PDB file of C-alpha atoms in Angstrom:
ATOM      1  CA  MET A   1     -23.805  60.127 -64.861  1.00 85.00           C
ATOM      2  CA  THR A   2     -24.375  61.886 -60.933  1.00 94.00           C
ATOM      3  CA  SER A   3     -22.811  60.938 -57.908  1.00 94.00           C
ATOM      4  CA  GLN A   4     -26.181  59.622 -56.944  1.00 97.00           C
ATOM      5  CA  ALA A   5     -26.728  57.452 -59.851  1.00 97.00           C
ATOM      6  CA  LEU A   6     -23.243  56.165 -59.871  1.00 97.00           C
ATOM      7  CA  ALA A   7     -23.144  55.290 -55.726  1.00 98.00           C
ATOM      8  CA  ALA A   8     -26.842  53.051 -56.984  1.00 98.00           C
ATOM      9  CA  LEU A   9     -24.711  51.600 -59.504  1.00 98.00           C
ATOM     10  CA  ARG A  10     -21.787  50.552 -57.557  1.00 98.00           C
ATOM     11  CA  GLN A  11     -24.295  49.388 -54.588  1.00 98.00           C
ATOM     12  CA  ALA A  12     -25.912  47.213 -57.238  1.00 98.00           C
ATOM     13  CA  GLY A  13     -23.149  46.133 -58.619  1.00 98.00           C
ATOM     14  CA  ARG A  14     -21.430  44.806 -55.459  1.00 98.00           C
ATOM     15  CA  ILE A  15     -24.720  43.065 -54.469  1.00 98.00           C
ATOM     16  CA  ALA A  16     -24.639  41.696 -57.609  1.00 98.00           C
ATOM     17  CA  ALA A  17     -21.322  39.902 -57.936  1.00 98.00           C
ATOM     18  CA  ALA A  18     -21.736  38.559 -54.235  1.00 98.00           C
ATOM     19  CA  ALA A  19     -25.388  36.807 -55.324  1.00 98.00           C
ATOM     20  CA  ARG A  20     -23.598  35.393 -58.717  1.00 98.00           C
ATOM     21  CA  ALA A  21     -21.137  33.865 -56.705  1.00 98.00           C
ATOM     22  CA  PHE A  22     -23.802  32.918 -53.710  1.00 98.00           C
ATOM     23  CA  GLY A  23     -26.127  31.357 -56.862  1.00 98.00           C
ATOM     24  CA  ALA A  24     -23.087  29.649 -58.401  1.00 98.00           C
ATOM     25  CA  ALA A  25     -21.779  27.586 -55.198  1.00 98.00           C
ATOM     26  CA  ARG A  26     -25.395  26.109 -54.904  1.00 98.00           C
ATOM     27  CA  ILE A  27     -25.282  24.638 -58.654  1.00 98.00           C
ATOM     28  CA  VAL A  28     -25.033  20.955 -57.614  1.00 97.00           C
ATOM     29  CA  PRO A  29     -25.769  17.868 -58.863  1.00 97.00           C
ATOM     30  CA  GLY A  30     -29.355  17.359 -57.130  1.00 98.00           C
ATOM     31  CA  ALA A  31     -30.483  21.072 -56.853  1.00 98.00           C
ATOM     32  CA  LYS A  32     -33.355  22.435 -57.854  1.00 98.00           C
ATOM     33  CA  LEU A  33     -33.173  25.076 -60.946  1.00 98.00           C
ATOM     34  CA  LEU A  34     -36.463  26.857 -59.631  1.00 98.00           C
ATOM     35  CA  GLU A  35     -34.976  27.295 -55.776  1.00 98.00           C
ATOM     36  CA  VAL A  36     -31.250  28.387 -56.925  1.00 98.00           C
ATOM     37  CA  CYS A  37     -33.278  31.132 -59.051  1.00 98.00           C
ATOM     38  CA  GLU A  38     -35.165  32.138 -55.907  1.00 98.00           C
ATOM     39  CA  ALA A  39     -32.700  31.852 -53.408  1.00 98.00           C
ATOM     40  CA  VAL A  40     -30.520  34.331 -55.342  1.00 98.00           C
ATOM     41  CA  GLU A  41     -33.567  37.005 -55.844  1.00 98.00           C
ATOM     42  CA  ASP A  42     -34.113  36.702 -51.792  1.00 98.00           C
ATOM     43  CA  TYR A  43     -30.604  37.405 -51.322  1.00 98.00           C
ATOM     44  CA  ILE A  44     -30.463  40.243 -53.590  1.00 98.00           C
ATOM     45  CA  LYS A  45     -33.324  41.805 -51.638  1.00 98.00           C
ATOM     46  CA  ARG A  46     -31.812  40.912 -48.393  1.00 98.00           C
ATOM     47  CA  ARG A  47     -28.813  43.371 -49.575  1.00 98.00           C
ATOM     48  CA  GLY A  48     -30.521  45.861 -50.430  1.00 98.00           C
ATOM     49  CA  GLY A  49     -31.257  45.501 -54.290  1.00 98.00           C
ATOM     50  CA  GLN A  50     -34.106  44.045 -56.598  1.00 98.00           C
ATOM     51  CA  PRO A  51     -33.817  41.902 -59.257  1.00 98.00           C
ATOM     52  CA  ALA A  52     -33.964  43.800 -62.956  1.00 98.00           C
ATOM     53  CA  PHE A  53     -35.070  41.001 -64.440  1.00 98.00           C
ATOM     54  CA  PRO A  54     -35.862  37.319 -63.423  1.00 98.00           C
ATOM     55  CA  THR A  55     -32.748  35.718 -62.937  1.00 98.00           C
ATOM     56  CA  GLN A  56     -32.502  32.255 -64.709  1.00 98.00           C
ATOM     57  CA  SER A  57     -30.310  29.355 -65.174  1.00 98.00           C
ATOM     58  CA  SER A  58     -29.921  28.168 -68.236  1.00 98.00           C
ATOM     59  CA  ARG A  59     -28.071  24.536 -69.301  1.00 98.00           C
ATOM     60  CA  ASN A  60     -26.140  22.932 -72.138  1.00 97.00           C
ATOM     61  CA  GLU A  61     -27.365  23.785 -75.369  1.00 97.00           C
ATOM     62  CA  ILE A  62     -29.760  26.551 -73.685  1.00 98.00           C
ATOM     63  CA  ALA A  63     -27.759  29.529 -73.894  1.00 97.00           C
ATOM     64  CA  ALA A  64     -30.159  32.153 -72.467  1.00 97.00           C
ATOM     65  CA  HIS A  65     -33.671  33.340 -71.295  1.00 98.00           C
ATOM     66  CA  TYR A  66     -34.232  30.342 -69.318  1.00 98.00           C
ATOM     67  CA  CYS A  67     -36.460  31.295 -66.668  1.00 98.00           C
ATOM     68  CA  PRO A  68     -38.155  28.235 -64.022  1.00 97.00           C
ATOM     69  CA  ALA A  69     -42.313  28.462 -64.048  1.00 95.00           C
ATOM     70  CA  PRO A  70     -43.643  28.574 -60.971  1.00 94.00           C
ATOM     71  CA  GLY A  71     -43.329  24.561 -58.940  1.00 94.00           C
ATOM     72  CA  GLU A  72     -40.992  23.669 -61.639  1.00 95.00           C
ATOM     73  CA  GLN A  73     -39.439  20.212 -60.266  1.00 97.00           C
ATOM     74  CA  THR A  74     -36.480  20.274 -62.917  1.00 97.00           C
ATOM     75  CA  ALA A  75     -33.015  19.483 -61.071  1.00 98.00           C
ATOM     76  CA  TYR A  76     -29.222  20.105 -62.416  1.00 98.00           C
ATOM     77  CA  ALA A  77     -26.916  16.972 -63.461  1.00 97.00           C
ATOM     78  CA  LYS A  78     -23.348  16.078 -63.313  1.00 96.00           C
ATOM     79  CA  GLY A  79     -22.726  17.060 -66.226  1.00 96.00           C
ATOM     80  CA  ASP A  80     -24.155  20.308 -67.207  1.00 97.00           C
ATOM     81  CA  LEU A  81     -22.998  23.348 -68.140  1.00 98.00           C
ATOM     82  CA  ALA A  82     -25.372  25.884 -66.546  1.00 98.00           C
ATOM     83  CA  LYS A  83     -25.423  29.608 -66.721  1.00 98.00           C
ATOM     84  CA  LEU A  84     -26.795  31.762 -64.281  1.00 98.00           C
ATOM     85  CA  ASP A  85     -27.948  35.540 -65.324  1.00 98.00           C
ATOM     86  CA  ILE A  86     -28.426  37.795 -63.178  1.00 98.00           C
ATOM     87  CA  GLY A  87     -29.668  41.282 -63.059  1.00 98.00           C
ATOM     88  CA  VAL A  88     -30.004  43.633 -60.085  1.00 98.00           C
ATOM     89  CA  HIS A  89     -30.718  47.483 -59.684  1.00 98.00           C
ATOM     90  CA  VAL A  90     -31.001  50.246 -57.004  1.00 98.00           C
ATOM     91  CA  ASP A  91     -33.456  53.250 -57.406  1.00 97.00           C
ATOM     92  CA  GLY A  92     -33.724  51.878 -61.065  1.00 98.00           C
ATOM     93  CA  TRP A  93     -30.095  51.789 -61.718  1.00 98.00           C
ATOM     94  CA  VAL A  94     -29.072  48.349 -63.409  1.00 98.00           C
ATOM     95  CA  VAL A  95     -26.523  46.132 -63.710  1.00 98.00           C
ATOM     96  CA  ASP A  96     -26.204  42.310 -65.731  1.00 98.00           C
ATOM     97  CA  THR A  97     -23.696  39.613 -64.525  1.00 98.00           C
ATOM     98  CA  ALA A  98     -23.517  35.963 -65.325  1.00 98.00           C
ATOM     99  CA  THR A  99     -21.666  33.041 -64.654  1.00 98.00           C
ATOM    100  CA  SER A 100     -21.422  29.624 -66.212  1.00 98.00           C
ATOM    101  CA  VAL A 101     -21.022  26.491 -63.755  1.00 98.00           C
ATOM    102  CA  ALA A 102     -19.395  22.876 -64.875  1.00 97.00           C
ATOM    103  CA  VAL A 103     -21.752  20.986 -62.398  1.00 97.00           C
ATOM    104  CA  GLY A 104     -19.879  18.050 -60.797  1.00 93.00           C
ATOM    105  CA  GLY A 105     -16.584  19.368 -62.017  1.00 90.00           C
ATOM    106  CA  ASP A 106     -17.032  18.557 -66.030  1.00 84.00           C
ATOM    107  CA  ALA A 107     -13.644  19.144 -67.435  1.00 85.00           C
ATOM    108  CA  SER A 108     -15.190  19.553 -71.050  1.00 85.00           C
ATOM    109  CA  GLY A 109     -17.554  22.193 -69.446  1.00 93.00           C
ATOM    110  CA  GLN A 110     -15.119  23.958 -67.407  1.00 95.00           C
ATOM    111  CA  ARG A 111     -13.097  24.303 -71.074  1.00 96.00           C
ATOM    112  CA  LEU A 112     -15.749  26.853 -72.493  1.00 97.00           C
ATOM    113  CA  ILE A 113     -16.401  28.185 -68.890  1.00 97.00           C
ATOM    114  CA  ASP A 114     -12.454  29.473 -69.110  1.00 97.00           C
ATOM    115  CA  ALA A 115     -13.093  30.660 -72.817  1.00 98.00           C
ATOM    116  CA  ALA A 116     -15.544  32.628 -71.971  1.00 98.00           C
ATOM    117  CA  PHE A 117     -14.465  34.402 -68.726  1.00 98.00           C
ATOM    118  CA  ALA A 118     -11.131  35.165 -70.758  1.00 98.00           C
ATOM    119  CA  ALA A 119     -12.448  36.807 -73.493  1.00 98.00           C
ATOM    120  CA  LEU A 120     -14.553  38.810 -70.922  1.00 98.00           C
ATOM    121  CA  GLN A 121     -11.325  39.817 -69.850  1.00 98.00           C
ATOM    122  CA  ALA A 122     -10.094  40.443 -72.978  1.00 98.00           C
ATOM    123  CA  ALA A 123     -12.631  42.856 -73.951  1.00 98.00           C
ATOM    124  CA  ILE A 124     -12.581  44.753 -70.473  1.00 98.00           C
ATOM    125  CA  ALA A 125      -8.636  45.233 -71.257  1.00 98.00           C
ATOM    126  CA  VAL A 126      -9.314  47.562 -74.565  1.00 98.00           C
ATOM    127  CA  ALA A 127     -12.465  48.855 -73.239  1.00 98.00           C
ATOM    128  CA  GLY A 128     -12.650  52.977 -72.401  1.00 98.00           C
ATOM    129  CA  PRO A 129     -14.330  56.084 -73.871  1.00 98.00           C
ATOM    130  CA  GLY A 130     -14.387  56.308 -77.652  1.00 97.00           C
ATOM    131  CA  VAL A 131     -13.241  52.827 -78.185  1.00 97.00           C
ATOM    132  CA  PRO A 132     -14.879  51.211 -81.250  1.00 97.00           C
ATOM    133  CA  VAL A 133     -17.703  49.490 -80.430  1.00 97.00           C
ATOM    134  CA  ARG A 134     -16.294  46.933 -83.591  1.00 97.00           C
ATOM    135  CA  ALA A 135     -12.904  46.775 -81.216  1.00 97.00           C
ATOM    136  CA  LEU A 136     -14.397  44.330 -78.239  1.00 97.00           C
ATOM    137  CA  SER A 137     -16.203  42.564 -81.128  1.00 97.00           C
ATOM    138  CA  GLN A 138     -13.029  41.785 -82.570  1.00 97.00           C
ATOM    139  CA  THR A 139     -11.002  40.798 -78.898  1.00 98.00           C
ATOM    140  CA  ILE A 140     -14.046  38.971 -77.823  1.00 98.00           C
ATOM    141  CA  GLU A 141     -13.750  36.935 -81.457  1.00 98.00           C
ATOM    142  CA  GLY A 142     -10.390  36.471 -81.505  1.00 98.00           C
ATOM    143  CA  ALA A 143     -10.111  35.422 -77.995  1.00 98.00           C
ATOM    144  CA  LEU A 144     -12.451  32.532 -78.706  1.00 98.00           C
ATOM    145  CA  ARG A 145     -10.977  31.419 -81.736  1.00 97.00           C
ATOM    146  CA  ALA A 146      -7.577  31.201 -80.396  1.00 97.00           C
ATOM    147  CA  ARG A 147      -9.184  28.629 -78.087  1.00 97.00           C
ATOM    148  CA  GLY A 148     -10.308  26.788 -80.891  1.00 97.00           C
ATOM    149  CA  LEU A 149     -14.436  27.656 -79.966  1.00 97.00           C
ATOM    150  CA  ASN A 150     -17.358  29.776 -81.476  1.00 97.00           C
ATOM    151  CA  PRO A 151     -18.803  33.488 -80.303  1.00 97.00           C
ATOM    152  CA  MET A 152     -22.818  33.167 -80.369  1.00 96.00           C
ATOM    153  CA  ARG A 153     -23.534  35.517 -83.635  1.00 93.00           C
ATOM    154  CA  ASN A 154     -26.311  36.723 -82.746  1.00 93.00           C
ATOM    155  CA  LEU A 155     -26.487  37.055 -78.747  1.00 95.00           C
ATOM    156  CA  CYS A 156     -24.897  40.272 -77.832  1.00 95.00           C
ATOM    157  CA  GLY A 157     -23.746  42.929 -74.553  1.00 97.00           C
ATOM    158  CA  HIS A 158     -25.520  45.717 -74.450  1.00 98.00           C
ATOM    159  CA  GLY A 159     -25.935  48.800 -73.049  1.00 97.00           C
ATOM    160  CA  VAL A 160     -28.320  49.419 -69.884  1.00 98.00           C
ATOM    161  CA  ALA A 161     -29.804  51.996 -68.154  1.00 97.00           C
ATOM    162  CA  ARG A 162     -32.047  53.278 -65.015  1.00 97.00           C
ATOM    163  CA  TRP A 163     -35.179  51.119 -65.530  1.00 98.00           C
ATOM    164  CA  THR A 164     -32.969  49.564 -69.051  1.00 98.00           C
ATOM    165  CA  VAL A 165     -31.990  46.295 -68.855  1.00 98.00           C
ATOM    166  CA  HIS A 166     -31.635  46.521 -73.075  1.00 97.00           C
ATOM    167  CA  CYS A 167     -30.495  49.523 -74.622  1.00 96.00           C
ATOM    168  CA  PRO A 168     -27.754  51.041 -77.464  1.00 95.00           C
ATOM    169  CA  PRO A 169     -25.238  50.332 -77.988  1.00 96.00           C
ATOM    170  CA  PRO A 170     -25.267  46.808 -78.837  1.00 96.00           C
ATOM    171  CA  ILE A 171     -21.959  44.851 -78.253  1.00 96.00           C
ATOM    172  CA  PRO A 172     -22.116  42.011 -80.637  1.00 96.00           C
ATOM    173  CA  ASN A 173     -19.972  38.845 -80.143  1.00 96.00           C
ATOM    174  CA  CYS A 174     -17.854  38.956 -83.215  1.00 95.00           C
ATOM    175  CA  PRO A 175     -17.877  41.678 -86.087  1.00 92.00           C
ATOM    176  CA  ASP A 176     -21.064  42.525 -88.109  1.00 88.00           C
ATOM    177  CA  GLY A 177     -20.670  45.874 -88.906  1.00 84.00           C
ATOM    178  CA  THR A 178     -22.489  47.696 -86.029  1.00 83.00           C
ATOM    179  CA  PRO A 179     -21.456  51.217 -85.592  1.00 86.00           C
ATOM    180  CA  GLY A 180     -20.722  53.090 -82.876  1.00 92.00           C
ATOM    181  CA  ARG A 181     -18.243  53.842 -79.638  1.00 96.00           C
ATOM    182  CA  LEU A 182     -17.938  53.977 -75.896  1.00 97.00           C
ATOM    183  CA  GLU A 183     -19.076  57.135 -74.431  1.00 97.00           C
ATOM    184  CA  ALA A 184     -18.099  58.442 -71.384  1.00 97.00           C
ATOM    185  CA  GLY A 185     -21.018  58.176 -68.889  1.00 96.00           C
ATOM    186  CA  SER A 186     -22.535  55.447 -69.544  1.00 97.00           C
ATOM    187  CA  VAL A 187     -23.059  51.781 -68.328  1.00 98.00           C
ATOM    188  CA  VAL A 188     -22.561  48.189 -70.714  1.00 98.00           C
ATOM    189  CA  ALA A 189     -23.019  44.810 -69.848  1.00 98.00           C
ATOM    190  CA  ILE A 190     -20.147  42.557 -71.823  1.00 98.00           C
ATOM    191  CA  GLU A 191     -21.278  39.356 -71.936  1.00 98.00           C
ATOM    192  CA  PRO A 192     -19.735  36.754 -74.848  1.00 98.00           C
ATOM    193  CA  PHE A 193     -21.018  33.396 -74.945  1.00 98.00           C
ATOM    194  CA  ALA A 194     -18.500  30.277 -76.484  1.00 98.00           C
ATOM    195  CA  THR A 195     -20.014  27.145 -78.053  1.00 97.00           C
ATOM    196  CA  GLU A 196     -17.977  24.577 -80.026  1.00 96.00           C
ATOM    197  CA  GLY A 197     -21.446  24.552 -82.448  1.00 96.00           C
ATOM    198  CA  ARG A 198     -22.183  26.996 -85.078  1.00 94.00           C
ATOM    199  CA  GLY A 199     -22.430  29.966 -83.070  1.00 95.00           C
ATOM    200  CA  ASP A 200     -26.376  30.655 -83.870  1.00 95.00           C
ATOM    201  CA  VAL A 201     -29.236  30.220 -81.335  1.00 96.00           C
ATOM    202  CA  ALA A 202     -33.180  30.015 -82.115  1.00 95.00           C
ATOM    203  CA  GLU A 203     -36.335  29.804 -79.901  1.00 95.00           C
ATOM    204  CA  ALA A 204     -36.815  27.042 -77.983  1.00 94.00           C
ATOM    205  CA  GLY A 205     -39.797  26.654 -75.844  1.00 92.00           C
ATOM    206  CA  ALA A 206     -42.147  28.798 -74.234  1.00 93.00           C
ATOM    207  CA  ALA A 207     -41.566  32.014 -72.131  1.00 96.00           C
ATOM    208  CA  GLU A 208     -41.478  32.996 -68.658  1.00 97.00           C
ATOM    209  CA  VAL A 209     -40.212  36.206 -68.950  1.00 98.00           C
ATOM    210  CA  PHE A 210     -42.243  39.205 -70.062  1.00 98.00           C
ATOM    211  CA  ARG A 211     -41.919  42.859 -70.600  1.00 98.00           C
ATOM    212  CA  LEU A 212     -44.342  45.657 -70.505  1.00 97.00           C
ATOM    213  CA  PRO A 213     -43.076  48.704 -71.502  1.00 96.00           C
ATOM    214  CA  PRO A 214     -43.775  51.395 -69.161  1.00 94.00           C
ATOM    215  CA  GLU A 215     -46.061  53.944 -71.323  1.00 95.00           C
ATOM    216  CA  ARG A 216     -48.574  50.875 -71.365  1.00 94.00           C
ATOM    217  CA  SER A 217     -50.618  52.434 -68.429  1.00 91.00           C
ATOM    218  CA  ASP A 218     -54.533  51.833 -69.789  1.00 91.00           C
ATOM    219  CA  PRO A 219     -56.002  48.573 -67.217  1.00 92.00           C
ATOM    220  CA  SER A 220     -58.566  48.982 -69.119  1.00 93.00           C
ATOM    221  CA  GLY A 221     -61.059  45.442 -69.554  1.00 94.00           C
ATOM    222  CA  LEU A 222     -58.175  43.956 -67.720  1.00 95.00           C
ATOM    223  CA  ASP A 223     -57.309  42.064 -64.302  1.00 96.00           C
ATOM    224  CA  ALA A 224     -56.511  45.820 -61.661  1.00 94.00           C
ATOM    225  CA  GLU A 225     -54.734  43.593 -59.621  1.00 95.00           C
ATOM    226  CA  VAL A 226     -52.367  41.474 -61.608  1.00 96.00           C
ATOM    227  CA  PHE A 227     -52.136  44.790 -64.030  1.00 97.00           C
ATOM    228  CA  ASP A 228     -51.054  46.926 -61.457  1.00 96.00           C
ATOM    229  CA  ALA A 229     -48.465  44.131 -59.964  1.00 96.00           C
ATOM    230  CA  ILE A 230     -47.258  43.701 -63.339  1.00 97.00           C
ATOM    231  CA  ARG A 231     -46.842  47.835 -63.845  1.00 96.00           C
ATOM    232  CA  ALA A 232     -45.050  48.264 -60.911  1.00 96.00           C
ATOM    233  CA  PHE A 233     -41.675  46.476 -62.183  1.00 97.00           C
ATOM    234  CA  ARG A 234     -41.611  49.649 -64.133  1.00 97.00           C
ATOM    235  CA  GLY A 235     -40.730  48.888 -67.963  1.00 97.00           C
ATOM    236  CA  LEU A 236     -38.400  45.896 -66.426  1.00 98.00           C
ATOM    237  CA  PRO A 237     -38.537  42.004 -67.564  1.00 98.00           C
ATOM    238  CA  PHE A 238     -40.871  39.734 -65.192  1.00 98.00           C
ATOM    239  CA  SER A 239     -41.978  36.768 -64.822  1.00 97.00           C
ATOM    240  CA  ARG A 240     -44.774  34.297 -64.026  1.00 95.00           C
ATOM    241  CA  ARG A 241     -43.135  33.096 -60.628  1.00 93.00           C
ATOM    242  CA  GLN A 242     -43.269  36.767 -59.730  1.00 95.00           C
ATOM    243  CA  LEU A 243     -46.731  37.021 -60.041  1.00 95.00           C
ATOM    244  CA  SER A 244     -47.565  33.990 -57.716  1.00 90.00           C
ATOM    245  CA  HIS A 245     -49.546  36.087 -54.528  1.00 91.00           C
ATOM    246  CA  VAL A 246     -52.546  36.828 -57.327  1.00 92.00           C
ATOM    247  CA  PRO A 247     -54.270  33.490 -58.274  1.00 93.00           C
ATOM    248  CA  THR A 248     -52.990  31.500 -61.125  1.00 93.00           C
ATOM    249  CA  ALA A 249     -55.937  31.813 -63.583  1.00 96.00           C
ATOM    250  CA  ARG A 250     -56.150  35.712 -63.355  1.00 96.00           C
ATOM    251  CA  VAL A 251     -52.375  36.029 -64.114  1.00 96.00           C
ATOM    252  CA  GLU A 252     -52.741  33.615 -67.335  1.00 96.00           C
ATOM    253  CA  SER A 253     -55.912  35.720 -68.616  1.00 96.00           C
ATOM    254  CA  THR A 254     -54.168  38.843 -68.189  1.00 97.00           C
ATOM    255  CA  LEU A 255     -50.923  37.928 -69.725  1.00 97.00           C
ATOM    256  CA  ARG A 256     -53.231  36.633 -72.191  1.00 96.00           C
ATOM    257  CA  ALA A 257     -55.093  39.932 -72.979  1.00 96.00           C
ATOM    258  CA  LEU A 258     -51.659  41.950 -72.883  1.00 96.00           C
ATOM    259  CA  TRP A 259     -50.484  39.200 -75.247  1.00 96.00           C
ATOM    260  CA  GLU A 260     -53.050  39.881 -78.015  1.00 95.00           C
ATOM    261  CA  ARG A 261     -53.061  43.560 -77.673  1.00 95.00           C
ATOM    262  CA  ASN A 262     -49.742  42.940 -78.953  1.00 96.00           C
ATOM    263  CA  TRP A 263     -48.372  44.818 -75.383  1.00 96.00           C
ATOM    264  CA  MET A 264     -46.119  42.858 -73.767  1.00 96.00           C
ATOM    265  CA  ALA A 265     -42.625  41.234 -75.145  1.00 97.00           C
ATOM    266  CA  ALA A 266     -41.958  37.655 -74.350  1.00 97.00           C
ATOM    267  CA  TYR A 267     -38.429  36.083 -73.923  1.00 97.00           C
ATOM    268  CA  PRO A 268     -38.983  32.178 -75.034  1.00 97.00           C
ATOM    269  CA  PRO A 269     -35.519  30.187 -74.545  1.00 98.00           C
ATOM    270  CA  LEU A 270     -32.674  30.522 -77.201  1.00 98.00           C
ATOM    271  CA  LYS A 271     -31.060  27.187 -78.183  1.00 98.00           C
ATOM    272  CA  GLU A 272     -27.482  27.008 -79.902  1.00 97.00           C
ATOM    273  CA  ALA A 273     -28.836  25.544 -83.121  1.00 95.00           C
ATOM    274  CA  SER A 274     -26.621  22.824 -83.836  1.00 95.00           C
ATOM    275  CA  GLY A 275     -27.362  21.494 -80.251  1.00 96.00           C
ATOM    276  CA  ARG A 276     -23.758  22.188 -78.755  1.00 97.00           C
ATOM    277  CA  VAL A 277     -23.115  23.576 -75.630  1.00 97.00           C
ATOM    278  CA  VAL A 278     -23.048  26.968 -74.303  1.00 98.00           C
ATOM    279  CA  ALA A 279     -21.061  28.543 -71.676  1.00 98.00           C
ATOM    280  CA  GLN A 280     -21.135  32.628 -71.118  1.00 98.00           C
ATOM    281  CA  ALA A 281     -19.200  35.331 -68.754  1.00 98.00           C
ATOM    282  CA  GLU A 282     -20.813  38.489 -68.216  1.00 98.00           C
ATOM    283  CA  HIS A 283     -20.020  41.910 -66.566  1.00 98.00           C
ATOM    284  CA  SER A 284     -21.038  45.505 -66.071  1.00 98.00           C
ATOM    285  CA  LEU A 285     -18.951  48.392 -66.493  1.00 98.00           C
ATOM    286  CA  TYR A 286     -19.497  51.969 -66.214  1.00 98.00           C
ATOM    287  CA  VAL A 287     -17.346  54.089 -68.734  1.00 98.00           C
ATOM    288  CA  SER A 288     -15.744  57.396 -67.584  1.00 97.00           C
ATOM    289  CA  GLU A 289     -13.259  60.177 -68.952  1.00 96.00           C
ATOM    290  CA  GLN A 290     -10.521  58.043 -67.541  1.00 95.00           C
ATOM    291  CA  GLY A 291     -11.315  54.772 -68.046  1.00 96.00           C
ATOM    292  CA  VAL A 292     -13.623  51.675 -66.885  1.00 98.00           C
ATOM    293  CA  GLU A 293     -14.875  50.452 -63.972  1.00 98.00           C
ATOM    294  CA  VAL A 294     -16.077  46.654 -64.071  1.00 98.00           C
ATOM    295  CA  LEU A 295     -18.944  47.350 -61.385  1.00 98.00           C
ATOM    296  CA  THR A 296     -19.623  43.738 -60.538  1.00 98.00           C
ATOM    297  CA  SER A 297     -16.367  42.621 -60.441  1.00 96.00           C
TER     298      SER A 297
END
């Protein structure tokens, strides 16, 4: 980890923390998901960063990966439990953070939010160089179960790196045999999910988030303008709305062609399998020889 890389990460973390607060304050009854997510992305750019992935806002039983489509009119309603998931990069150095909002001040939703945040803080307290990943998972699970809630078993935290949102080590929200330890010089995102449900997610609905691996560079047979626009994300996730400067039909034909070639990954919304609401909290941490630094606090 060079001094320049760490400076970029710290800048990305400051921007992400401010964008998280900016976006959360706008999640109120009647606000449109699309407008909130686009406002957050514009805020990130105005502060000198770039989105590391399209801003997402999942509600209620949708735990993750809900990204509003271009022109979508869905609005938050009183009683929703809304998540806001934000990624920021500066010169490719990525941080990932999330929060949850009890829309309209719903007390039952706030209970889950408080539990997810408490589990996150507990995991941060035990994190450090050489700490087994299993210790973090045990801490997250214990903090949630002590509050009568369940962790999401098949969602997990993860490493982040330059131009990379997800990389080893996975950090499960409950122990599952994942080996490994936190390494000095790495950056990890810890993200507890709390629910009263079973704690499993399954895909639900159409994907609006995609990823083209950076090694896919041959535009033969593809719309060159759309392909170049996708390649400009340099392997980071993107969404349809980030391609709105190109006619929709050309975007759709290119996405379809990439999918048929098996070049592109798609990330559909993930729903809690028993239909219960989910809260999320997330910070990115820099692990040094001396301990951890919460980049997105």
